[in-house]
mmCIF file of C-alpha atoms in Angstrom:
data_model
loop_
_atom_site.group_PDB
_atom_site.id
_atom_site.type_symbol
_atom_site.label_atom_id
_atom_site.label_comp_id
_atom_site.label_asym_id
_atom_site.label_seq_id
_atom_site.Cartn_x
_atom_site.Cartn_y
_atom_site.Cartn_z
ATOM 1 C CA MET A 1467 -46.496 100.098 -26.181
ATOM 2 C CA TYR A 1468 -47.779 98.776 -29.508
ATOM 3 C CA GLN A 1469 -47.603 102.187 -31.183
ATOM 4 C CA LYS A 1470 -44.147 102.841 -29.775
ATOM 5 C CA LEU A 1471 -42.747 99.533 -31.006
ATOM 6 C CA ARG A 1472 -44.474 100.000 -34.338
ATOM 7 C CA SER A 1473 -42.730 103.373 -34.714
ATOM 8 C CA ILE A 1474 -39.392 101.829 -33.768
ATOM 9 C CA HIS A 1475 -39.948 99.036 -36.298
ATOM 10 C CA LEU A 1476 -40.856 101.493 -39.059
ATOM 11 C CA SER A 1477 -38.121 104.046 -38.417
ATOM 12 C CA THR A 1478 -35.424 101.386 -37.975
ATOM 13 C CA ALA A 1479 -36.498 99.723 -41.207
ATOM 14 C CA LEU A 1480 -36.575 102.953 -43.183
ATOM 15 C CA PHE A 1481 -33.234 104.190 -41.833
ATOM 16 C CA SER A 1482 -31.515 100.906 -42.660
ATOM 17 C CA MET A 1483 -33.405 100.252 -45.893
ATOM 18 C CA ALA A 1484 -30.634 101.362 -48.221
ATOM 19 C CA PHE A 1485 -28.138 99.207 -46.327
ATOM 20 C CA LEU A 1486 -30.453 96.199 -46.165
ATOM 21 C CA LEU A 1487 -31.120 96.496 -49.882
ATOM 22 C CA ALA A 1488 -27.380 96.634 -50.535
ATOM 23 C CA TYR A 1489 -26.822 93.448 -48.537
ATOM 24 C CA ALA A 1490 -29.834 91.652 -50.013
ATOM 25 C CA ILE A 1491 -29.036 92.525 -53.640
ATOM 26 C CA SER A 1492 -25.350 91.691 -53.225
ATOM 27 C CA ALA A 1493 -26.341 88.378 -51.609
ATOM 28 C CA VAL A 1494 -28.224 87.474 -54.792
ATOM 29 C CA GLU A 1495 -25.240 88.608 -56.827
ATOM 30 C CA PHE A 1496 -22.861 86.428 -54.764
ATOM 31 C CA ALA A 1497 -25.167 83.431 -55.034
ATOM 32 C CA HIS A 1498 -25.780 83.803 -58.762
ATOM 33 C CA ARG A 1499 -22.750 85.481 -60.251
ATOM 34 C CA LYS A 1500 -23.537 84.272 -63.753
ATOM 35 C CA TRP A 1501 -26.836 86.116 -63.821
ATOM 36 C CA VAL A 1502 -25.158 89.509 -64.225
ATOM 37 C CA SER A 1503 -22.053 90.746 -65.966
ATOM 38 C CA HIS A 1504 -19.278 92.466 -64.024
ATOM 39 C CA PRO A 1505 -17.850 95.130 -66.314
ATOM 40 C CA GLU A 1506 -14.912 97.209 -65.205
ATOM 41 C CA HIS A 1507 -13.882 100.660 -66.333
ATOM 42 C CA SER A 1508 -10.196 101.584 -66.531
ATOM 43 C CA THR A 1509 -8.401 104.867 -67.102
ATOM 44 C CA ASN A 1510 -4.688 105.589 -67.399
ATOM 45 C CA GLU A 1511 -2.862 108.706 -66.291
ATOM 46 C CA SER A 1512 0.662 109.892 -65.660
ATOM 47 C CA ARG A 1513 1.821 111.667 -62.527
ATOM 48 C CA LYS A 1514 5.088 113.322 -61.620
ATOM 49 C CA LEU A 1515 6.164 112.365 -58.110
ATOM 50 C CA ALA A 1516 9.416 112.950 -56.256
ATOM 51 C CA ALA A 1517 12.212 110.844 -57.700
ATOM 52 C CA GLY A 1518 14.401 108.412 -55.767
ATOM 53 C CA ILE A 1519 11.740 106.927 -53.455
ATOM 54 C CA THR A 1520 12.302 103.214 -52.908
ATOM 55 C CA ASP A 1521 9.567 102.555 -50.330
ATOM 56 C CA ALA A 1522 6.160 101.812 -51.886
ATOM 57 C CA ARG A 1523 4.481 102.575 -48.561
ATOM 58 C CA VAL A 1524 5.608 106.212 -48.860
ATOM 59 C CA LEU A 1525 4.309 106.494 -52.415
ATOM 60 C CA ALA A 1526 1.025 104.731 -51.619
ATOM 61 C CA ARG A 1527 -0.001 107.585 -49.339
ATOM 62 C CA GLN A 1528 -0.930 109.510 -52.495
ATOM 63 C CA TRP A 1529 -3.980 107.274 -52.775
ATOM 64 C CA ARG A 1530 -6.571 106.397 -50.156
ATOM 65 C CA GLY A 1531 -7.042 102.684 -49.668
ATOM 66 C CA GLU A 1532 -5.233 99.499 -48.720
ATOM 67 C CA LEU A 1533 -1.790 98.775 -50.133
ATOM 68 C CA THR A 1534 -2.460 95.240 -51.353
ATOM 69 C CA SER A 1535 0.599 94.257 -53.382
ATOM 70 C CA ILE A 1536 4.134 95.427 -54.085
ATOM 71 C CA GLU A 1537 6.520 94.273 -56.789
ATOM 72 C CA ASN A 1538 10.132 95.340 -57.146
ATOM 73 C CA SER A 1539 11.519 95.491 -60.673
ATOM 74 C CA PRO A 1540 14.919 96.937 -61.657
ATOM 75 C CA GLY A 1541 14.423 100.709 -61.629
ATOM 76 C CA PHE A 1542 10.680 100.481 -60.978
ATOM 77 C CA LEU A 1543 8.281 100.061 -58.095
ATOM 78 C CA LYS A 1544 4.920 98.501 -58.887
ATOM 79 C CA PHE A 1545 2.156 98.446 -56.341
ATOM 80 C CA GLN A 1546 -1.604 98.333 -56.013
ATOM 81 C CA VAL A 1547 -3.863 100.336 -53.720
ATOM 82 C CA MET A 1548 -7.471 99.255 -53.373
ATOM 83 C CA THR A 1549 -10.351 101.191 -51.838
ATOM 84 C CA ALA A 1550 -13.007 99.610 -49.623
ATOM 85 C CA LEU A 1551 -15.398 99.488 -52.618
ATOM 86 C CA GLY A 1552 -13.018 97.777 -55.016
ATOM 87 C CA THR A 1553 -11.565 100.680 -56.993
ATOM 88 C CA SER A 1554 -7.926 99.787 -57.641
ATOM 89 C CA TYR A 1555 -4.947 101.953 -58.495
ATOM 90 C CA ASN A 1556 -2.139 100.020 -60.198
ATOM 91 C CA VAL A 1557 0.938 102.215 -60.085
ATOM 92 C CA THR A 1558 4.213 101.778 -61.935
ATOM 93 C CA TYR A 1559 6.748 104.258 -60.555
ATOM 94 C CA SER A 1560 10.103 105.000 -62.112
ATOM 95 C CA ILE A 1561 12.612 105.463 -59.298
ATOM 96 C CA ALA A 1562 14.987 107.478 -61.481
ATOM 97 C CA THR A 1563 12.522 109.979 -62.960
ATOM 98 C CA GLY A 1564 9.656 109.958 -60.449
ATOM 99 C CA VAL A 1565 7.110 109.449 -63.233
ATOM 100 C CA ALA A 1566 4.241 107.200 -62.169
ATOM 101 C CA THR A 1567 1.744 105.663 -64.575
ATOM 102 C CA VAL A 1568 -1.512 104.972 -62.789
ATOM 103 C CA LYS A 1569 -4.164 102.596 -64.051
ATOM 104 C CA THR A 1570 -7.415 103.223 -62.202
ATOM 105 C CA THR A 1571 -9.946 100.417 -62.429
ATOM 106 C CA SER A 1572 -13.411 100.947 -61.034
ATOM 107 C CA LYS A 1573 -16.166 98.372 -60.675
ATOM 108 C CA ASN A 1574 -19.797 98.705 -61.628
ATOM 109 C CA PHE A 1575 -22.420 99.487 -59.006
ATOM 110 C CA LEU A 1576 -23.440 95.862 -58.381
ATOM 111 C CA THR A 1577 -19.858 94.827 -57.781
ATOM 112 C CA THR A 1578 -19.321 97.683 -55.326
ATOM 113 C CA LEU A 1579 -22.371 96.431 -53.413
ATOM 114 C CA ALA A 1580 -20.557 93.110 -53.134
ATOM 115 C CA PHE A 1581 -17.630 94.965 -51.581
ATOM 116 C CA VAL A 1582 -20.043 96.648 -49.161
ATOM 117 C CA HIS A 1583 -21.280 93.176 -48.214
ATOM 118 C CA ALA A 1584 -17.777 91.816 -47.788
ATOM 119 C CA SER A 1585 -17.269 94.535 -45.173
ATOM 120 C CA HIS A 1586 -13.902 96.099 -45.641
ATOM 121 C CA GLY A 1587 -12.886 99.197 -43.732
ATOM 122 C CA VAL A 1588 -15.740 101.301 -42.375
ATOM 123 C CA TRP A 1589 -18.262 98.886 -43.913
ATOM 124 C CA ALA A 1590 -17.340 96.336 -41.253
ATOM 125 C CA VAL A 1591 -18.712 98.742 -38.660
ATOM 126 C CA VAL A 1592 -21.735 99.365 -40.875
ATOM 127 C CA ALA A 1593 -22.330 95.598 -40.984
ATOM 128 C CA ALA A 1594 -22.514 95.528 -37.203
ATOM 129 C CA GLY A 1595 -24.958 98.430 -37.190
ATOM 130 C CA VAL A 1596 -27.164 96.824 -39.831
ATOM 131 C CA SER A 1597 -27.055 93.536 -37.907
ATOM 132 C CA LEU A 1598 -28.317 95.332 -34.820
ATOM 133 C CA ALA A 1599 -31.017 96.990 -36.919
ATOM 134 C CA LEU A 1600 -32.076 93.580 -38.254
ATOM 135 C CA LEU A 1601 -32.172 92.240 -34.706
ATOM 136 C CA THR A 1602 -34.359 95.173 -33.635
ATOM 137 C CA LEU A 1603 -36.647 94.589 -36.601
ATOM 138 C CA GLY A 1604 -36.937 90.904 -35.750
ATOM 139 C CA ILE A 1605 -37.776 91.446 -32.098
ATOM 140 C CA THR A 1606 -40.221 94.293 -32.684
ATOM 141 C CA GLY A 1607 -41.673 92.413 -35.644
ATOM 142 C CA LEU A 1608 -42.352 89.377 -33.457
ATOM 143 C CA TYR A 1609 -44.176 91.537 -30.926
ATOM 144 C CA LEU A 1610 -46.207 93.333 -33.584
ATOM 145 C CA TRP A 1611 -47.206 90.039 -35.170
ATOM 146 C CA PHE A 1612 -48.246 88.509 -31.872
ATOM 147 C CA GLN A 1613 -50.474 91.477 -31.068
ATOM 148 C CA ASN A 1614 -52.392 90.807 -34.266
ATOM 149 C CA HIS A 1615 -54.847 88.078 -33.268
ATOM 150 C CA SER A 1616 -56.011 87.290 -36.771
ATOM 151 C CA SER A 1617 -52.590 86.114 -37.928
ATOM 152 C CA ARG A 1618 -51.512 84.420 -34.731
ATOM 153 C CA ARG A 1619 -52.446 80.870 -35.622
ATOM 154 C CA MET A 1620 -51.018 80.780 -39.131
ATOM 155 C CA GLY A 1621 -48.023 82.801 -37.992
ATOM 156 C CA SER A 1622 -47.327 80.360 -35.160
ATOM 157 C CA VAL A 1623 -47.385 77.457 -37.576
ATOM 158 C CA LEU A 1624 -44.992 79.187 -39.974
ATOM 159 C CA LEU A 1625 -42.700 80.301 -37.161
ATOM 160 C CA LEU A 1626 -42.610 76.764 -35.816
ATOM 161 C CA ILE A 1627 -41.851 75.325 -39.249
ATOM 162 C CA GLY A 1628 -39.092 77.870 -39.807
ATOM 163 C CA VAL A 1629 -37.505 77.465 -36.391
ATOM 164 C CA MET A 1630 -37.640 73.679 -36.399
ATOM 165 C CA THR A 1631 -36.291 73.397 -39.921
ATOM 166 C CA ALA A 1632 -33.501 75.951 -39.680
ATOM 167 C CA ALA A 1633 -32.483 75.390 -36.066
ATOM 168 C CA GLY A 1634 -32.766 71.636 -36.454
ATOM 169 C CA LEU A 1635 -30.455 71.671 -39.455
ATOM 170 C CA ILE A 1636 -27.940 73.981 -37.746
ATOM 171 C CA ILE A 1637 -27.771 71.800 -34.651
ATOM 172 C CA SER A 1638 -27.724 68.541 -36.586
ATOM 173 C CA MET A 1639 -24.935 69.568 -38.946
ATOM 174 C CA ARG A 1640 -22.832 71.035 -36.143
ATOM 175 C CA GLY A 1641 -22.679 67.523 -34.744
ATOM 176 C CA GLY A 1642 -21.054 66.347 -37.950
ATOM 177 C CA MET B 403 -52.816 96.112 -48.113
ATOM 178 C CA TRP B 404 -54.050 93.185 -46.009
ATOM 179 C CA LEU B 405 -52.237 90.814 -48.361
ATOM 180 C CA LEU B 406 -49.041 92.869 -48.218
ATOM 181 C CA LYS B 407 -49.106 92.789 -44.440
ATOM 182 C CA ARG B 408 -49.603 89.028 -44.412
ATOM 183 C CA ILE B 409 -46.794 88.470 -46.915
ATOM 184 C CA HIS B 410 -44.485 90.702 -44.876
ATOM 185 C CA THR B 411 -45.387 89.006 -41.595
ATOM 186 C CA TYR B 412 -45.253 85.435 -42.831
ATOM 187 C CA ALA B 413 -42.005 85.921 -44.779
ATOM 188 C CA GLY B 414 -40.381 87.199 -41.619
ATOM 189 C CA LEU B 415 -41.722 84.408 -39.431
ATOM 190 C CA LEU B 416 -40.751 81.627 -41.852
ATOM 191 C CA THR B 417 -37.171 82.876 -42.125
ATOM 192 C CA PHE B 418 -36.702 84.174 -38.582
ATOM 193 C CA ILE B 419 -33.797 81.864 -37.772
ATOM 194 C CA ASN B 420 -32.016 82.577 -41.052
ATOM 195 C CA LEU B 421 -32.279 86.317 -40.430
ATOM 196 C CA ALA B 422 -30.968 85.738 -36.910
ATOM 197 C CA VAL B 423 -28.010 83.896 -38.442
ATOM 198 C CA TYR B 424 -27.305 86.896 -40.691
ATOM 199 C CA CYS B 425 -27.386 89.150 -37.582
ATOM 200 C CA VAL B 426 -24.974 86.972 -35.654
ATOM 201 C CA VAL B 427 -22.597 86.685 -38.611
ATOM 202 C CA GLY B 428 -22.637 90.445 -39.169
ATOM 203 C CA LEU B 429 -21.844 91.117 -35.522
ATOM 204 C CA SER B 430 -19.258 88.369 -35.161
ATOM 205 C CA LEU B 431 -17.392 89.408 -38.318
ATOM 206 C CA THR B 432 -16.985 92.896 -36.931
ATOM 207 C CA PHE B 433 -15.993 92.002 -33.399
ATOM 208 C CA LEU B 434 -14.384 88.594 -33.797
ATOM 209 C CA ARG B 435 -12.574 89.075 -37.090
ATOM 210 C CA GLU B 436 -9.149 88.516 -35.581
ATOM 211 C CA SER B 437 -10.142 85.567 -33.393
ATOM 212 C CA SER B 438 -7.524 82.847 -33.139
ATOM 213 C CA ARG B 439 -7.792 79.570 -35.002
ATOM 214 C CA ALA B 440 -8.570 76.393 -33.160
ATOM 215 C CA PRO B 441 -5.558 74.121 -32.638
ATOM 216 C CA THR B 442 -4.977 71.247 -35.028
ATOM 217 C CA VAL B 443 -5.838 67.886 -33.526
ATOM 218 C CA VAL B 444 -3.932 64.915 -34.923
ATOM 219 C CA SER B 445 -5.411 61.432 -34.676
ATOM 220 C CA TYR B 446 -5.024 58.046 -36.305
ATOM 221 C CA GLN B 447 -7.560 55.460 -37.418
ATOM 222 C CA LYS B 448 -7.203 52.021 -38.885
ATOM 223 C CA PHE B 449 -8.048 51.868 -42.559
ATOM 224 C CA SER B 450 -7.270 49.234 -45.140
ATOM 225 C CA VAL B 451 -7.352 50.259 -48.768
ATOM 226 C CA GLU B 452 -9.091 47.650 -50.867
ATOM 227 C CA PRO B 453 -7.309 46.667 -54.052
ATOM 228 C CA ASN B 454 -8.241 48.219 -57.393
ATOM 229 C CA LEU B 455 -9.929 51.287 -55.974
ATOM 230 C CA THR B 456 -9.396 54.693 -57.544
ATOM 231 C CA ASP B 457 -8.266 57.576 -55.344
ATOM 232 C CA ARG B 458 -11.773 59.043 -55.506
ATOM 233 C CA GLN B 459 -13.322 55.779 -54.363
ATOM 234 C CA VAL B 460 -10.843 55.645 -51.474
ATOM 235 C CA ALA B 461 -11.698 59.258 -50.620
ATOM 236 C CA GLU B 462 -15.406 58.465 -50.561
ATOM 237 C CA ARG B 463 -14.904 55.458 -48.286
ATOM 238 C CA ILE B 464 -12.796 57.582 -45.934
ATOM 239 C CA CYS B 465 -15.513 60.255 -45.900
ATOM 240 C CA ALA B 466 -18.001 57.613 -44.852
ATOM 241 C CA GLN B 467 -15.720 56.175 -42.168
ATOM 242 C CA LEU B 468 -14.957 59.603 -40.690
ATOM 243 C CA ASN B 469 -18.609 60.795 -40.926
ATOM 244 C CA LEU B 470 -17.625 63.672 -43.176
ATOM 245 C CA SER B 471 -20.848 63.771 -45.173
ATOM 246 C CA LEU B 472 -20.686 67.577 -45.168
ATOM 247 C CA ALA B 473 -17.518 67.295 -47.266
ATOM 248 C CA THR B 474 -19.332 65.399 -50.021
ATOM 249 C CA PRO B 475 -19.356 65.267 -52.963
ATOM 250 C CA VAL B 476 -15.584 64.968 -52.790
ATOM 251 C CA ASN B 477 -14.054 67.911 -54.590
ATOM 252 C CA ALA B 478 -11.416 67.078 -57.210
ATOM 253 C CA ALA B 479 -9.097 69.602 -55.557
ATOM 254 C CA ALA B 480 -9.314 67.640 -52.310
ATOM 255 C CA ILE B 481 -7.564 64.600 -53.836
ATOM 256 C CA GLN B 482 -3.798 65.135 -53.769
ATOM 257 C CA ARG B 483 -0.503 63.354 -53.242
ATOM 258 C CA ASP B 484 2.059 64.371 -50.647
ATOM 259 C CA ALA B 485 5.843 64.445 -51.061
ATOM 260 C CA ALA B 486 6.034 60.722 -50.211
ATOM 261 C CA ASN B 487 3.343 60.015 -52.825
ATOM 262 C CA ASN B 488 0.810 59.045 -50.160
ATOM 263 C CA LEU B 489 -2.785 59.846 -50.978
ATOM 264 C CA PHE B 490 -3.549 63.134 -49.227
ATOM 265 C CA LEU B 491 -7.133 64.278 -48.879
ATOM 266 C CA ASP B 492 -8.005 67.853 -47.953
ATOM 267 C CA PHE B 493 -11.619 67.848 -46.833
ATOM 268 C CA ARG B 494 -13.106 71.288 -46.202
ATOM 269 C CA HIS B 495 -16.599 71.567 -44.797
ATOM 270 C CA ALA B 496 -18.808 73.778 -42.663
ATOM 271 C CA ASN B 497 -17.356 72.448 -39.409
ATOM 272 C CA GLY B 498 -13.724 73.032 -40.404
ATOM 273 C CA ARG B 499 -11.058 71.063 -42.176
ATOM 274 C CA ASP B 500 -9.877 67.461 -42.088
ATOM 275 C CA GLN B 501 -6.593 66.694 -43.804
ATOM 276 C CA VAL B 502 -6.146 62.960 -44.173
ATOM 277 C CA THR B 503 -2.944 61.194 -45.155
ATOM 278 C CA VAL B 504 -3.607 57.624 -46.250
ATOM 279 C CA LEU B 505 -0.723 55.496 -44.936
ATOM 280 C CA GLU B 506 -1.539 52.459 -47.069
ATOM 281 C CA LYS B 507 1.460 50.385 -45.996
ATOM 282 C CA GLU B 508 0.682 50.919 -42.324
ATOM 283 C CA GLY B 509 -3.030 50.338 -42.823
ATOM 284 C CA ARG B 510 -4.066 53.558 -41.141
ATOM 285 C CA LEU B 511 -5.053 57.158 -41.660
ATOM 286 C CA ARG B 512 -3.357 60.207 -40.218
ATOM 287 C CA ILE B 513 -6.040 62.810 -39.630
ATOM 288 C CA GLU B 514 -5.367 66.466 -38.888
ATOM 289 C CA THR B 515 -8.554 68.181 -37.789
ATOM 290 C CA VAL B 516 -9.183 71.887 -37.371
ATOM 291 C CA ARG B 517 -12.651 72.641 -36.070
ATOM 292 C CA ASN B 518 -14.331 75.920 -36.971
ATOM 293 C CA SER B 519 -15.665 78.080 -34.183
ATOM 294 C CA PHE B 520 -19.446 78.294 -33.992
ATOM 295 C CA PHE B 521 -19.305 81.755 -35.582
ATOM 296 C CA ASP B 522 -17.165 80.537 -38.488
ATOM 297 C CA TYR B 523 -19.638 77.676 -38.891
ATOM 298 C CA LEU B 524 -22.548 80.140 -39.057
ATOM 299 C CA TYR B 525 -20.589 82.252 -41.525
ATOM 300 C CA ILE B 526 -20.320 79.280 -43.877
ATOM 301 C CA LEU B 527 -23.996 78.493 -43.437
ATOM 302 C CA HIS B 528 -24.971 82.078 -44.232
ATOM 303 C CA VAL B 529 -23.138 81.982 -47.586
ATOM 304 C CA THR B 530 -24.569 78.582 -48.561
ATOM 305 C CA THR B 531 -27.350 78.974 -51.088
ATOM 306 C CA ALA B 532 -29.048 76.875 -53.753
ATOM 307 C CA ALA B 533 -26.104 77.305 -56.131
ATOM 308 C CA PHE B 534 -24.279 74.950 -53.812
ATOM 309 C CA HIS B 535 -24.730 71.184 -54.305
ATOM 310 C CA SER B 536 -23.994 69.014 -51.319
ATOM 311 C CA GLY B 537 -23.871 65.280 -50.908
ATOM 312 C CA ASP B 538 -25.421 65.691 -47.447
ATOM 313 C CA TRP B 539 -29.219 66.106 -47.565
ATOM 314 C CA ARG B 540 -29.152 68.362 -44.503
ATOM 315 C CA MET B 541 -26.754 70.809 -46.119
ATOM 316 C CA GLN B 542 -28.721 70.723 -49.366
ATOM 317 C CA LEU B 543 -31.950 71.428 -47.493
ATOM 318 C CA TRP B 544 -30.238 74.266 -45.627
ATOM 319 C CA ALA B 545 -28.875 75.644 -48.921
ATOM 320 C CA ASP B 546 -32.346 75.681 -50.454
ATOM 321 C CA TYR B 547 -33.929 77.156 -47.320
ATOM 322 C CA ASN B 548 -31.245 79.820 -47.109
ATOM 323 C CA GLU B 549 -31.847 80.693 -50.757
ATOM 324 C CA PHE B 550 -35.518 81.111 -49.877
ATOM 325 C CA ALA B 551 -34.553 83.304 -46.899
ATOM 326 C CA MET B 552 -32.414 85.496 -49.147
ATOM 327 C CA TRP B 553 -35.376 86.153 -51.441
ATOM 328 C CA ALA B 554 -37.657 86.502 -48.413
ATOM 329 C CA LEU B 555 -35.440 89.330 -47.170
ATOM 330 C CA LEU B 556 -35.940 91.150 -50.461
ATOM 331 C CA THR B 557 -39.669 90.480 -50.152
ATOM 332 C CA LEU B 558 -39.661 91.861 -46.604
ATOM 333 C CA ILE B 559 -37.942 95.051 -47.763
ATOM 334 C CA ALA B 560 -40.239 95.518 -50.759
ATOM 335 C CA SER B 561 -43.464 94.753 -48.895
ATOM 336 C CA GLY B 562 -42.434 96.847 -45.920
ATOM 337 C CA PHE B 563 -41.671 99.825 -48.133
ATOM 338 C CA ALA B 564 -44.957 99.369 -49.979
ATOM 339 C CA MET B 565 -46.853 99.358 -46.673
ATOM 340 C CA PHE B 566 -45.029 102.522 -45.620
ATOM 341 C CA LEU B 567 -46.014 104.264 -48.858
ATOM 342 C CA ALA B 568 -49.621 103.104 -48.553
ATOM 343 C CA THR B 569 -50.231 103.959 -44.908
ATOM 344 C CA ARG B 570 -47.469 105.978 -43.266
ATOM 345 C CA ALA B 571 -46.010 108.105 -46.050
ATOM 346 C CA ARG B 572 -47.041 111.304 -44.252
ATOM 347 C CA SER B 573 -45.309 110.368 -41.006
ATOM 348 C CA ARG B 574 -42.583 112.942 -40.376
ATOM 349 C CA LEU B 575 -40.482 110.509 -38.320
ATOM 350 C CA ALA B 576 -40.668 107.937 -41.101
ATOM 351 C CA GLN B 577 -39.679 110.467 -43.756
ATOM 352 C CA ILE B 578 -36.746 111.713 -41.699
ATOM 353 C CA SER B 579 -35.582 108.144 -41.008
ATOM 354 C CA LEU B 580 -35.692 107.246 -44.677
ATOM 355 C CA ALA B 581 -33.926 110.412 -45.779
ATOM 356 C CA ALA B 582 -31.271 110.123 -43.081
ATOM 357 C CA GLY B 583 -30.541 106.492 -43.885
ATOM 358 C CA CYS B 584 -30.246 107.147 -47.605
ATOM 359 C CA CYS B 585 -27.991 110.161 -47.013
ATOM 360 C CA VAL B 586 -25.693 108.214 -44.692
ATOM 361 C CA PHE B 587 -25.442 105.370 -47.193
ATOM 362 C CA ALA B 588 -24.765 107.721 -50.091
ATOM 363 C CA ALA B 589 -22.153 109.643 -48.102
ATOM 364 C CA LEU B 590 -20.316 106.476 -47.038
ATOM 365 C CA TYR B 591 -20.498 105.085 -50.562
ATOM 366 C CA LEU B 592 -19.121 108.206 -52.223
ATOM 367 C CA TRP B 593 -16.443 108.705 -49.571
ATOM 368 C CA ASN B 594 -15.172 105.143 -49.910
ATOM 369 C CA ARG B 595 -15.444 104.738 -53.652
#
């Protein structure tokens, strides 16, 4: 039983390590945004699309992502499509000529981790999976700790301190 | 190695509840994202505004009367005026939102309360770290403890990986798990970028 749970703990941890690191590092980035810079990289390009389209939703299918904003100007359609990791495509489309200027803005790696954490698109499902992995790690970890007699006493004290502090605060503040 | 194991074990035990909160938030965000908002409850309370008080001082007294310590210190953005030029206070806190209209001439407060679900409450707690400064000692203690838990999670990952390298690096199952997880992450990242 011990060996089996130890294997589950290890393999679950290693499989989810990249994801857990992404969440942990982005948590630090969210909490301390001033510690790191958030550079962006933009490129501009021109594309020839079919002329005469007045529905941005039709045009937006050229790019994969969420259609987040639309602006109608005389003779032009302006819209933005954003991917789940924060890359944005700002498109200005000329209805008469079909020429679209596309400004692609991509975020740096740390900022994309923040988008992973914020769980848009498929990352929302990933968040659930990682949560289950963390739950598995916690339960198996508790068992593995308890089987180790030498750390039982100190571990019990720390567990008690942690549970009483955190749970006590959660319950107390929920009351107002 | 003994020290690494102790650090790993004790970091996990000390922050067990915080990690459980992260689990619950991650699951609830996925499955309860579109949950409906609680209804707004409107109530009234007697309140007399003392003369020569600033709006902020009035806001702080109202916070105390309504037991809204989690909404302190009162944010400047919370102090507003409505169309009738009544003092309007928009208190947002972990348990929801209290919008208070101070009806000075009537000597009472109109309070519109929206209470967060337990999962929304946990969501707010999970994002509260030491960068946050609260007027409520409980929330400040939670913020500091949650900051510690955030760093403890990084410690757990680092110490766990170090233990794997030191003792189980040859395990085929472990190697496959690590490789598979990294490949899945990389594939999802590149596909969604």
